Amino acid sequence: MNMNWLLFMISFIIFVKPMNSLSFQVLGLSLQWPPSWCHANNLVCHRRPIPEKFLIHGVWPMNQTNNGNVILQQCSSGPPFHPFLSVSYINKLDSKWMNLKHSTPPPPNNIKLQSFWKHEYEKHGGCFGYTRDHYFNTGMALYKGYDIINILTQNNIHRGLRYQVTAFNDAIAGAVGKNVALNCNNFQELSEVLICFDPTVQSPVDCPRHRDRCGTGDIYMP
């Protein structure tokens, strides 16, 4: 993990305070692999070229229940989403937290075309208890610390070749320092990686095992 990034994250958490103190036990950073998502959702994937880097799907606060950790959904607390106005910020966010259903970044002040961000914020941001900007900035700051493609390459895992699920899991968990959760599509392609953090967002923690959805066989990345 990059030390400069770690120092940035610590200062980010210390100096930016939440608007509410809603409680959650685990914060999940969900990263999706666009080629797998587009293969499974070909009719609605309109971004070209298809990005060949992991992108943020969401930032998901979770709490423990009798059935294990579950994603908090449809939270009512916190302000409603208002569309972003800054073109430079929209482009920055789109490069990391992209709606693959749209062929271009959304225009400013357009809540319909910023619907993906609206959905993620209103479904999970209220649980997080922060303003809209802090929610998305937290996701981008966490994203900066983990280059999944580089992690896999350093562990001799390459696109187009099949490997055991445990090979992917061990490689990413080794870099993160804690267990992660993997999600695959119906083609047994790795489509999503979940990295989990403690509520202070300063330290990774083990992700709930029931979030693993790749089975035990071979998987690959298209």
Coordinates of N, CA and C in Angstrom, one line a residue:
M1 N 0.8 -1.2 0.0 CA 0.0 0.0 0.0 C 0.9 1.2 0.0
N2 N 0.5 2.2 -0.8 CA 1.3 3.5 -0.9 C 1.2 4.3 0.3
M3 N 2.4 4.6 0.9 CA 2.4 5.4 2.2 C 1.8 6.8 2.1
N4 N 2.1 7.4 1.0 CA 1.5 8.8 0.8 C 0.0 8.7 0.7
W5 N -0.6 7.6 0.1 CA -2.0 7.4 0.1 C -2.5 7.2 1.5
L6 N -1.8 6.4 2.3 CA -2.2 6.1 3.7 C -2.3 7.4 4.5
L7 N -1.3 8.2 4.4 CA -1.2 9.5 5.1 C -2.4 10.4 4.7
F8 N -2.7 10.4 3.4 CA -3.8 11.2 2.9 C -5.1 10.7 3.5
M9 N -5.3 9.4 3.5 CA -6.5 8.9 4.0 C -6.7 9.2 5.5
I10 N -5.6 9.1 6.3 CA -5.8 9.4 7.7 C -6.2 10.9 7.9
S11 N -5.5 11.8 7.1 CA -5.9 13.2 7.3 C -7.3 13.5 6.7
F12 N -7.7 12.7 5.7 CA -9.0 12.9 5.1 C -10.1 12.5 6.2
I13 N -9.9 11.4 6.9 CA -10.8 11.0 7.9 C -10.9 11.9 9.1
I14 N -9.7 12.4 9.5 CA -9.6 13.3 10.7 C -10.3 14.6 10.4
F15 N -10.1 15.2 9.3 CA -10.5 16.6 9.1 C -11.9 16.8 8.4
V16 N -12.4 15.7 7.9 CA -13.7 15.7 7.3 C -14.7 15.0 8.2
K17 N -15.6 15.7 8.8 CA -16.5 15.0 9.8 C -17.8 14.7 9.2
P18 N -18.4 13.6 9.7 CA -19.7 13.2 9.2 C -20.8 14.2 9.7
M19 N -21.9 14.3 8.8 CA -23.0 15.1 9.3 C -23.9 14.4 10.3
N20 N -23.8 13.1 10.3 CA -24.6 12.3 11.2 C -23.6 11.3 11.8
S21 N -24.0 10.7 12.9 CA -23.1 9.6 13.4 C -23.8 8.3 13.4
L22 N -24.3 7.9 12.2 CA -24.9 6.7 12.0 C -23.9 5.5 12.1
S23 N -24.4 4.5 12.7 CA -23.5 3.4 13.1 C -23.4 2.3 12.0
F24 N -22.2 1.9 11.6 CA -22.1 0.7 10.8 C -20.8 0.0 11.2
Q25 N -20.7 -1.2 10.9 CA -19.6 -2.0 11.4 C -18.5 -2.3 10.3
V26 N -18.9 -2.3 9.1 CA -18.0 -2.6 8.0 C -18.4 -1.7 6.8
L27 N -17.3 -1.1 6.2 CA -17.6 -0.3 4.9 C -17.0 -1.1 3.8
G28 N -17.8 -1.4 2.8 CA -17.3 -2.2 1.6 C -17.1 -1.3 0.4
L29 N -15.9 -1.4 -0.2 CA -15.6 -0.8 -1.5 C -15.8 -1.8 -2.6
S30 N -16.8 -1.7 -3.4 CA -17.1 -2.6 -4.4 C -16.5 -2.1 -5.8
L31 N -15.6 -2.9 -6.3 CA -14.9 -2.6 -7.6 C -15.3 -3.6 -8.7
Q32 N -15.8 -3.1 -9.8 CA -16.3 -4.0 -10.9 C -15.3 -4.0 -12.0
W33 N -15.3 -5.1 -12.7 CA -14.5 -5.3 -13.9 C -15.4 -5.1 -15.2
P34 N -15.2 -4.0 -15.9 CA -16.1 -3.6 -17.0 C -16.3 -4.7 -18.1
P35 N -15.2 -5.3 -18.6 CA -15.4 -6.4 -19.6 C -16.4 -7.5 -19.2
S36 N -16.3 -7.9 -17.9 CA -17.2 -8.9 -17.4 C -18.6 -8.4 -17.3
W37 N -18.8 -7.2 -16.8 CA -20.1 -6.6 -16.7 C -20.7 -6.4 -18.0
C38 N -19.9 -6.0 -19.0 CA -20.5 -5.7 -20.3 C -20.8 -7.0 -21.1
H39 N -20.0 -8.1 -20.8 CA -20.3 -9.4 -21.4 C -21.7 -9.9 -20.9
A40 N -21.9 -9.7 -19.6 CA -23.2 -10.2 -19.1 C -24.4 -9.2 -19.3
N41 N -24.1 -8.0 -19.7 CA -25.1 -6.9 -19.9 C -24.9 -6.2 -21.2
N42 N -24.7 -7.1 -22.3 CA -24.2 -6.5 -23.6 C -25.2 -5.5 -24.1
L43 N -26.5 -5.7 -24.0 CA -27.5 -4.9 -24.6 C -27.5 -3.5 -24.0
V44 N -27.1 -3.3 -22.8 CA -27.1 -2.0 -22.1 C -25.8 -1.4 -21.8
C45 N -24.7 -2.1 -22.2 CA -23.4 -1.5 -22.1 C -23.0 -0.7 -23.3
H46 N -23.0 0.6 -23.1 CA -22.8 1.5 -24.2 C -21.5 2.3 -24.2
R47 N -20.7 2.1 -23.2 CA -19.4 2.8 -23.1 C -18.4 2.2 -24.0
R48 N -17.8 3.0 -24.9 CA -16.8 2.5 -25.8 C -15.6 3.4 -25.9
P49 N -14.4 2.9 -25.9 CA -14.1 1.5 -25.7 C -14.4 1.1 -24.2
I50 N -14.6 -0.2 -24.0 CA -14.9 -0.7 -22.7 C -13.7 -0.5 -21.9
P51 N -13.8 0.1 -20.7 CA -12.6 0.4 -19.9 C -11.9 -0.9 -19.5
E52 N -10.6 -0.9 -19.4 CA -9.9 -2.1 -19.0 C -9.2 -1.8 -17.7
K53 N -9.9 -1.3 -16.8 CA -9.5 -1.1 -15.4 C -10.7 -1.3 -14.5
F54 N -10.4 -1.7 -13.3 CA -11.5 -1.8 -12.3 C -12.1 -0.5 -12.0
L55 N -13.4 -0.4 -11.9 CA -14.1 0.8 -11.6 C -14.9 0.7 -10.3
I56 N -15.2 1.8 -9.6 CA -16.1 1.7 -8.4 C -17.5 1.4 -8.8
H57 N -18.1 0.4 -8.1 CA -19.5 0.2 -8.2 C -20.3 0.9 -7.1
G58 N -19.7 0.8 -5.9 CA -20.4 1.5 -4.8 C -19.5 1.5 -3.5
V59 N -19.9 2.2 -2.6 CA -19.4 2.2 -1.2 C -20.5 1.9 -0.3
W60 N -20.4 0.7 0.4 CA -21.5 0.1 1.0 C -21.3 -0.1 2.5
P61 N -22.0 0.7 3.4 CA -21.9 0.4 4.8 C -22.7 -0.9 5.1
M62 N -22.1 -1.7 6.1 CA -22.8 -3.0 6.4 C -22.8 -3.2 7.9
N63 N -23.8 -3.9 8.4 CA -23.9 -4.2 9.8 C -24.1 -5.7 10.0
Q64 N -23.8 -6.2 11.1 CA -23.9 -7.6 11.4 C -25.4 -8.0 11.8
T65 N -25.9 -9.0 11.2 CA -27.2 -9.5 11.6 C -27.0 -11.0 11.9
N66 N -28.1 -11.6 12.3 CA -28.0 -13.1 12.6 C -27.6 -13.9 11.4
N67 N -27.8 -13.4 10.2 CA -27.4 -14.1 9.0 C -26.0 -13.7 8.4
G68 N -25.3 -12.8 9.2 CA -24.0 -12.3 8.7 C -24.1 -10.9 8.3
N69 N -23.1 -10.4 7.7 CA -23.1 -9.0 7.2 C -24.0 -8.8 6.0
V70 N -24.8 -7.8 6.1 CA -25.7 -7.5 4.9 C -25.5 -6.0 4.6
I71 N -25.7 -5.7 3.3 CA -25.6 -4.3 2.9 C -26.9 -3.6 3.3
L72 N -26.6 -2.4 3.9 CA -27.7 -1.5 4.3 C -28.3 -0.9 3.1
Q73 N -29.6 -0.9 2.9 CA -30.2 -0.5 1.7 C -31.4 0.5 2.0
Q74 N -31.6 1.4 1.0 CA -32.7 2.3 1.0 C -32.8 3.1 2.3
C75 N -31.7 3.7 2.8 CA -31.7 4.4 4.0 C -32.3 5.8 3.8
S76 N -33.1 6.2 4.8 CA -33.8 7.4 4.6 C -33.1 8.6 5.2
S77 N -32.1 8.5 6.0 CA -31.4 9.6 6.6 C -30.4 10.2 5.6
G78 N -30.0 11.5 5.9 CA -29.1 12.2 5.0 C -29.9 13.0 3.9
P79 N -29.2 14.0 3.3 CA -29.9 14.8 2.3 C -30.1 14.0 1.0
P80 N -31.0 14.4 0.2 CA -31.2 13.8 -1.1 C -30.1 14.1 -2.0
F81 N -29.9 13.3 -3.1 CA -28.9 13.6 -4.0 C -29.2 14.8 -4.9
H82 N -28.3 15.7 -5.1 CA -28.4 16.8 -6.0 C -27.4 16.6 -7.1
P83 N -27.7 16.8 -8.4 CA -26.8 16.5 -9.5 C -25.5 17.4 -9.4
F84 N -24.4 16.9 -9.8 CA -23.2 17.6 -9.8 C -23.2 18.7 -10.9
L85 N -22.6 19.8 -10.6 CA -22.6 20.9 -11.6 C -21.2 21.1 -12.2
S86 N -20.1 20.7 -11.6 CA -18.8 21.0 -12.1 C -18.4 19.9 -13.1
V87 N -18.1 20.4 -14.3 CA -17.7 19.5 -15.4 C -16.4 18.7 -15.1
S88 N -15.5 19.4 -14.5 CA -14.2 18.8 -14.1 C -14.4 17.7 -13.0
Y89 N -15.3 18.0 -12.1 CA -15.5 17.0 -11.1 C -16.3 15.8 -11.6
I90 N -17.2 16.1 -12.5 CA -18.0 15.0 -13.2 C -17.0 14.1 -14.0
N91 N -16.1 14.7 -14.7 CA -15.1 13.9 -15.5 C -14.2 13.1 -14.6
K92 N -13.8 13.7 -13.4 CA -13.0 12.9 -12.5 C -13.7 11.8 -11.9
L93 N -15.0 12.0 -11.5 CA -15.8 10.9 -10.9 C -16.1 9.9 -11.9
D94 N -16.4 10.3 -13.1 CA -16.7 9.3 -14.2 C -15.6 8.4 -14.5
S95 N -14.3 8.9 -14.4 CA -13.2 8.1 -14.7 C -13.0 7.0 -13.7
K96 N -13.6 7.1 -12.6 CA -13.4 6.1 -11.5 C -14.7 5.4 -11.1
W97 N -15.8 6.1 -11.3 CA -17.1 5.6 -10.8 C -18.1 5.7 -12.0
M98 N -17.9 5.0 -13.0 CA -18.5 5.2 -14.3 C -19.8 4.4 -14.5
N99 N -20.8 5.0 -15.1 CA -22.0 4.4 -15.5 C -21.8 3.8 -16.9
L100 N -21.6 2.5 -17.0 CA -21.3 1.8 -18.3 C -22.5 1.8 -19.2
K101 N -23.6 2.1 -18.7 CA -24.8 2.2 -19.6 C -24.8 3.4 -20.4
H102 N -24.0 4.4 -20.1 CA -24.0 5.7 -20.9 C -22.7 5.7 -21.7
S103 N -22.8 6.2 -22.9 CA -21.6 6.3 -23.8 C -20.7 7.4 -23.5
T104 N -21.1 8.4 -22.7 CA -20.2 9.5 -22.3 C -20.5 9.9 -20.9
P105 N -19.6 10.7 -20.3 CA -19.9 11.2 -18.9 C -21.2 12.0 -19.0
P106 N -21.9 12.0 -17.9 CA -23.2 12.8 -17.8 C -23.0 14.3 -17.8
P107 N -23.9 15.0 -18.4 CA -23.8 16.5 -18.3 C -24.0 17.0 -16.9
P108 N -23.6 18.3 -16.7 CA -23.9 18.8 -15.3 C -25.3 19.1 -15.1
N109 N -25.7 19.1 -13.9 CA -27.1 19.4 -13.4 C -28.2 18.6 -14.2
N110 N -27.9 17.4 -14.4 CA -28.8 16.5 -15.1 C -29.1 15.3 -14.2
I111 N -30.1 15.3 -13.4 CA -30.3 14.2 -12.4 C -30.7 12.9 -13.1
K112 N -31.3 13.0 -14.3 CA -31.6 11.7 -15.0 C -30.4 11.0 -15.5
L113 N -29.4 11.7 -16.1 CA -28.2 11.1 -16.6 C -27.2 10.9 -15.5
Q114 N -27.4 11.4 -14.3 CA -26.5 11.1 -13.2 C -27.2 10.1 -12.2
S115 N -28.2 9.3 -12.8 CA -29.0 8.4 -12.0 C -28.2 7.3 -11.3
F116 N -27.1 6.9 -11.9 CA -26.3 5.8 -11.2 C -25.8 6.4 -9.9
W117 N -25.2 7.6 -10.0 CA -24.7 8.2 -8.7 C -25.8 8.5 -7.7
K118 N -26.9 8.9 -8.3 CA -28.1 9.2 -7.4 C -28.5 7.9 -6.7
H119 N -28.6 6.8 -7.5 CA -29.0 5.5 -6.9 C -28.0 5.1 -5.8
E120 N -26.7 5.1 -6.0 CA -25.7 4.7 -5.0 C -25.8 5.5 -3.8
Y121 N -25.9 6.9 -4.0 CA -25.9 7.8 -2.8 C -27.2 7.6 -2.0
E122 N -28.3 7.5 -2.6 CA -29.6 7.4 -1.9 C -29.8 6.1 -1.3
K123 N -29.2 5.0 -1.9 CA -29.4 3.7 -1.4 C -28.4 3.4 -0.3
H124 N -27.2 4.0 -0.4 CA -26.1 3.7 0.6 C -25.6 4.9 1.3
G125 N -25.6 6.1 0.7 CA -25.0 7.3 1.3 C -25.6 7.7 2.6
G126 N -27.0 7.6 2.6 CA -27.7 8.0 3.9 C -27.2 7.1 5.1
C127 N -27.0 5.8 4.8 CA -26.4 5.0 5.9 C -25.1 5.4 6.3
F128 N -24.3 5.9 5.3 CA -22.9 6.4 5.6 C -23.0 7.6 6.5
G129 N -24.0 8.4 6.4 CA -24.1 9.6 7.3 C -23.3 10.8 6.9
Y130 N -22.9 10.9 5.7 CA -22.0 12.0 5.2 C -22.8 12.7 4.1
T131 N -22.2 13.9 3.8 CA -22.8 14.6 2.7 C -22.5 13.9 1.3
R132 N -23.2 14.3 0.3 CA -23.0 13.7 -1.0 C -21.5 13.7 -1.4
D133 N -20.8 14.9 -1.3 CA -19.4 15.0 -1.7 C -18.5 14.1 -0.9
H134 N -18.7 14.0 0.4 CA -17.8 13.2 1.2 C -18.0 11.7 0.9
Y135 N -19.2 11.3 0.6 CA -19.5 9.9 0.2 C -18.7 9.6 -1.1
F136 N -18.8 10.4 -2.1 CA -18.1 10.1 -3.4 C -16.6 10.3 -3.2
N137 N -16.2 11.3 -2.5 CA -14.7 11.5 -2.3 C -14.1 10.4 -1.5
T138 N -14.8 9.8 -0.5 CA -14.3 8.7 0.2 C -14.1 7.5 -0.7
G139 N -15.1 7.3 -1.6 CA -15.0 6.2 -2.5 C -13.7 6.3 -3.4
M140 N -13.5 7.5 -4.0 CA -12.4 7.8 -4.9 C -11.1 7.7 -4.1
A141 N -11.1 8.1 -2.9 CA -9.8 8.1 -2.1 C -9.4 6.6 -1.8
L142 N -10.4 5.8 -1.4 CA -10.2 4.4 -1.2 C -9.7 3.7 -2.5
Y143 N -10.4 4.0 -3.6 CA -10.1 3.4 -4.9 C -8.6 3.6 -5.3
K144 N -8.1 4.8 -4.9 CA -6.8 5.2 -5.3 C -5.7 4.2 -4.7
G145 N -6.1 3.6 -3.6 CA -5.1 2.7 -2.9 C -5.0 1.3 -3.4
Y146 N -5.8 0.9 -4.4 CA -5.8 -0.5 -4.8 C -5.9 -0.6 -6.3
D147 N -4.8 -1.0 -6.9 CA -4.8 -1.2 -8.4 C -4.9 -2.7 -8.6
I148 N -6.1 -3.2 -8.8 CA -6.4 -4.7 -8.8 C -5.6 -5.3 -10.0
I149 N -5.6 -4.7 -11.1 CA -4.9 -5.2 -12.3 C -3.4 -5.4 -12.0
N150 N -2.8 -4.4 -11.4 CA -1.4 -4.5 -11.0 C -1.2 -5.6 -10.0
I151 N -2.1 -5.7 -9.0 CA -1.9 -6.7 -8.0 C -2.0 -8.1 -8.6
L152 N -2.9 -8.3 -9.6 CA -3.0 -9.6 -10.2 C -1.8 -9.9 -11.1
T153 N -1.4 -8.9 -11.8 CA -0.2 -9.1 -12.7 C 1.0 -9.5 -11.9
Q154 N 1.2 -8.8 -10.8 CA 2.4 -9.2 -9.9 C 2.3 -10.6 -9.4
N155 N 1.1 -11.2 -9.4 CA 0.9 -12.5 -8.9 C 0.8 -13.5 -10.1
N156 N 1.2 -13.0 -11.3 CA 1.2 -13.9 -12.5 C -0.2 -14.4 -12.8
I157 N -1.2 -13.5 -12.6 CA -2.6 -13.8 -13.0 C -2.9 -12.8 -14.2
H158 N -3.3 -13.4 -15.3 CA -3.4 -12.5 -16.5 C -4.8 -12.8 -17.2
R159 N -5.3 -11.8 -17.9 CA -6.6 -11.8 -18.5 C -6.6 -13.0 -19.6
G160 N -7.8 -13.6 -19.7 CA -8.0 -14.6 -20.7 C -7.5 -16.0 -20.3
L161 N -6.9 -16.1 -19.2 CA -6.5 -17.4 -18.7 C -7.3 -17.8 -17.5
R162 N -7.5 -19.1 -17.3 CA -8.3 -19.6 -16.2 C -7.4 -19.9 -15.0
Y163 N -7.9 -19.5 -13.8 CA -7.2 -19.8 -12.6 C -8.2 -20.2 -11.5
Q164 N -7.7 -20.9 -10.5 CA -8.6 -21.2 -9.4 C -9.1 -19.9 -8.7
V165 N -10.3 -20.0 -8.2 CA -10.8 -18.8 -7.4 C -9.8 -18.5 -6.3
T166 N -9.2 -19.5 -5.7 CA -8.3 -19.2 -4.6 C -7.1 -18.4 -5.0
A167 N -6.7 -18.6 -6.3 CA -5.5 -17.8 -6.8 C -5.9 -16.3 -6.8
F168 N -7.0 -16.0 -7.3 CA -7.5 -14.6 -7.3 C -7.6 -14.0 -5.9
N169 N -8.2 -14.8 -5.1 CA -8.5 -14.4 -3.7 C -7.2 -14.2 -2.9
D170 N -6.3 -15.2 -3.0 CA -5.0 -15.1 -2.3 C -4.2 -13.9 -2.8
A171 N -4.2 -13.6 -4.1 CA -3.4 -12.5 -4.6 C -3.9 -11.2 -4.1
I172 N -5.2 -11.0 -4.2 CA -5.8 -9.7 -3.8 C -5.8 -9.5 -2.2
A173 N -6.1 -10.6 -1.5 CA -6.1 -10.6 -0.1 C -4.7 -10.3 0.4
G174 N -3.7 -10.9 -0.3 CA -2.3 -10.7 0.1 C -1.9 -9.2 0.1
A175 N -2.4 -8.5 -1.0 CA -2.1 -7.1 -1.1 C -2.9 -6.2 -0.1
V176 N -4.1 -6.6 0.1 CA -5.0 -5.8 1.0 C -4.6 -6.1 2.4
G177 N -4.2 -7.3 2.8 CA -3.9 -7.7 4.1 C -5.0 -8.3 4.9
K178 N -6.2 -8.4 4.2 CA -7.4 -9.0 4.8 C -8.1 -9.8 3.7
N179 N -9.0 -10.6 4.1 CA -9.8 -11.4 3.1 C -10.8 -10.4 2.4
V180 N -10.9 -10.7 1.1 CA -11.8 -9.9 0.2 C -12.9 -10.9 -0.2
A181 N -13.9 -10.3 -0.9 CA -15.0 -11.1 -1.4 C -15.1 -10.9 -2.9
L182 N -15.2 -12.0 -3.7 CA -15.2 -12.0 -5.1 C -16.6 -12.3 -5.6
N183 N -17.0 -11.7 -6.7 CA -18.3 -12.0 -7.4 C -18.0 -12.3 -8.8
C184 N -18.7 -13.3 -9.4 CA -18.6 -13.7 -10.8 C -19.9 -13.6 -11.4
N185 N -19.9 -13.4 -12.8 CA -21.2 -13.5 -13.5 C -21.5 -14.9 -13.9
N186 N -22.5 -15.1 -14.7 CA -23.0 -16.4 -15.1 C -22.0 -17.1 -16.0
F187 N -21.0 -16.4 -16.6 CA -20.0 -17.0 -17.5 C -18.8 -17.4 -16.7
Q188 N -18.8 -17.4 -15.4 CA -17.7 -17.6 -14.5 C -16.5 -16.7 -14.8
E189 N -16.9 -15.5 -15.0 CA -15.9 -14.4 -15.2 C -15.9 -13.6 -13.9
L190 N -14.7 -13.2 -13.4 CA -14.6 -12.3 -12.3 C -15.2 -11.0 -12.6
S191 N -16.2 -10.6 -11.9 CA -16.9 -9.3 -12.2 C -16.8 -8.3 -11.2
E192 N -16.5 -8.7 -9.9 CA -16.5 -7.7 -8.8 C -15.6 -8.2 -7.7
V193 N -14.9 -7.2 -7.1 CA -14.1 -7.4 -5.9 C -14.6 -6.5 -4.8
L194 N -14.8 -7.0 -3.6 CA -15.2 -6.3 -2.5 C -14.1 -6.2 -1.5
I195 N -13.7 -5.0 -1.2 CA -12.6 -4.7 -0.1 C -13.3 -4.1 1.0
C196 N -13.0 -4.5 2.2 CA -13.8 -4.1 3.4 C -12.9 -3.3 4.4
F197 N -13.5 -2.3 5.0 CA -12.7 -1.4 6.0 C -13.5 -1.3 7.3
D198 N -12.8 -0.9 8.3 CA -13.5 -0.6 9.6 C -14.2 0.7 9.5
P199 N -15.1 1.0 10.5 CA -15.9 2.2 10.3 C -15.1 3.5 10.2
T200 N -13.9 3.6 10.7 CA -13.0 4.8 10.6 C -12.5 4.9 9.2
V201 N -12.6 3.9 8.4 CA -12.0 3.8 7.0 C -10.5 4.0 7.0
Q202 N -9.9 3.6 8.1 CA -8.4 3.7 8.1 C -7.7 2.3 8.0
S203 N -8.5 1.2 8.3 CA -7.8 -0.1 8.2 C -8.7 -1.1 7.5
P204 N -8.2 -1.9 6.6 CA -8.9 -3.0 6.0 C -9.3 -4.0 7.1
V205 N -10.5 -4.7 6.9 CA -10.9 -5.8 7.7 C -11.3 -6.9 6.8
D206 N -11.5 -8.1 7.4 CA -12.0 -9.2 6.6 C -13.4 -9.0 6.1
C207 N -13.7 -9.3 4.8 CA -15.0 -9.2 4.3 C -15.8 -10.4 4.7
P208 N -17.1 -10.2 4.8 CA -18.0 -11.4 5.1 C -17.9 -12.5 4.1
R209 N -17.7 -13.7 4.5 CA -17.4 -14.8 3.5 C -18.7 -15.1 2.7
H210 N -19.9 -14.8 3.2 CA -21.0 -15.1 2.4 C -21.2 -14.2 1.2
R211 N -20.3 -13.1 1.1 CA -20.3 -12.3 0.0 C -19.6 -12.9 -1.2
D212 N -18.8 -14.0 -1.0 CA -18.1 -14.6 -2.1 C -19.2 -15.3 -3.0
R213 N -19.1 -15.0 -4.3 CA -20.1 -15.6 -5.2 C -19.4 -16.1 -6.5
C214 N -18.3 -16.7 -6.4 CA -17.6 -17.3 -7.5 C -17.5 -18.8 -7.5
G215 N -18.0 -19.4 -6.4 CA -17.9 -20.9 -6.3 C -16.4 -21.3 -5.9
T216 N -16.1 -22.5 -6.4 CA -14.8 -23.0 -6.0 C -13.9 -23.5 -7.2
G217 N -14.5 -23.3 -8.4 CA -13.7 -23.8 -9.6 C -12.8 -22.8 -10.2
D218 N -12.6 -22.9 -11.5 CA -11.8 -22.0 -12.3 C -12.6 -20.8 -12.7
I219 N -12.0 -19.6 -12.7 CA -12.6 -18.4 -13.2 C -11.6 -17.7 -14.1
Y220 N -12.0 -16.7 -14.8 CA -11.1 -15.9 -15.6 C -11.6 -14.5 -15.8
M221 N -10.7 -13.6 -16.3 CA -11.1 -12.3 -16.6 C -11.0 -12.1 -18.1
P222 N -12.1 -11.7 -18.8 CA -12.1 -11.5 -20.3 C -11.3 -10.3 -20.6

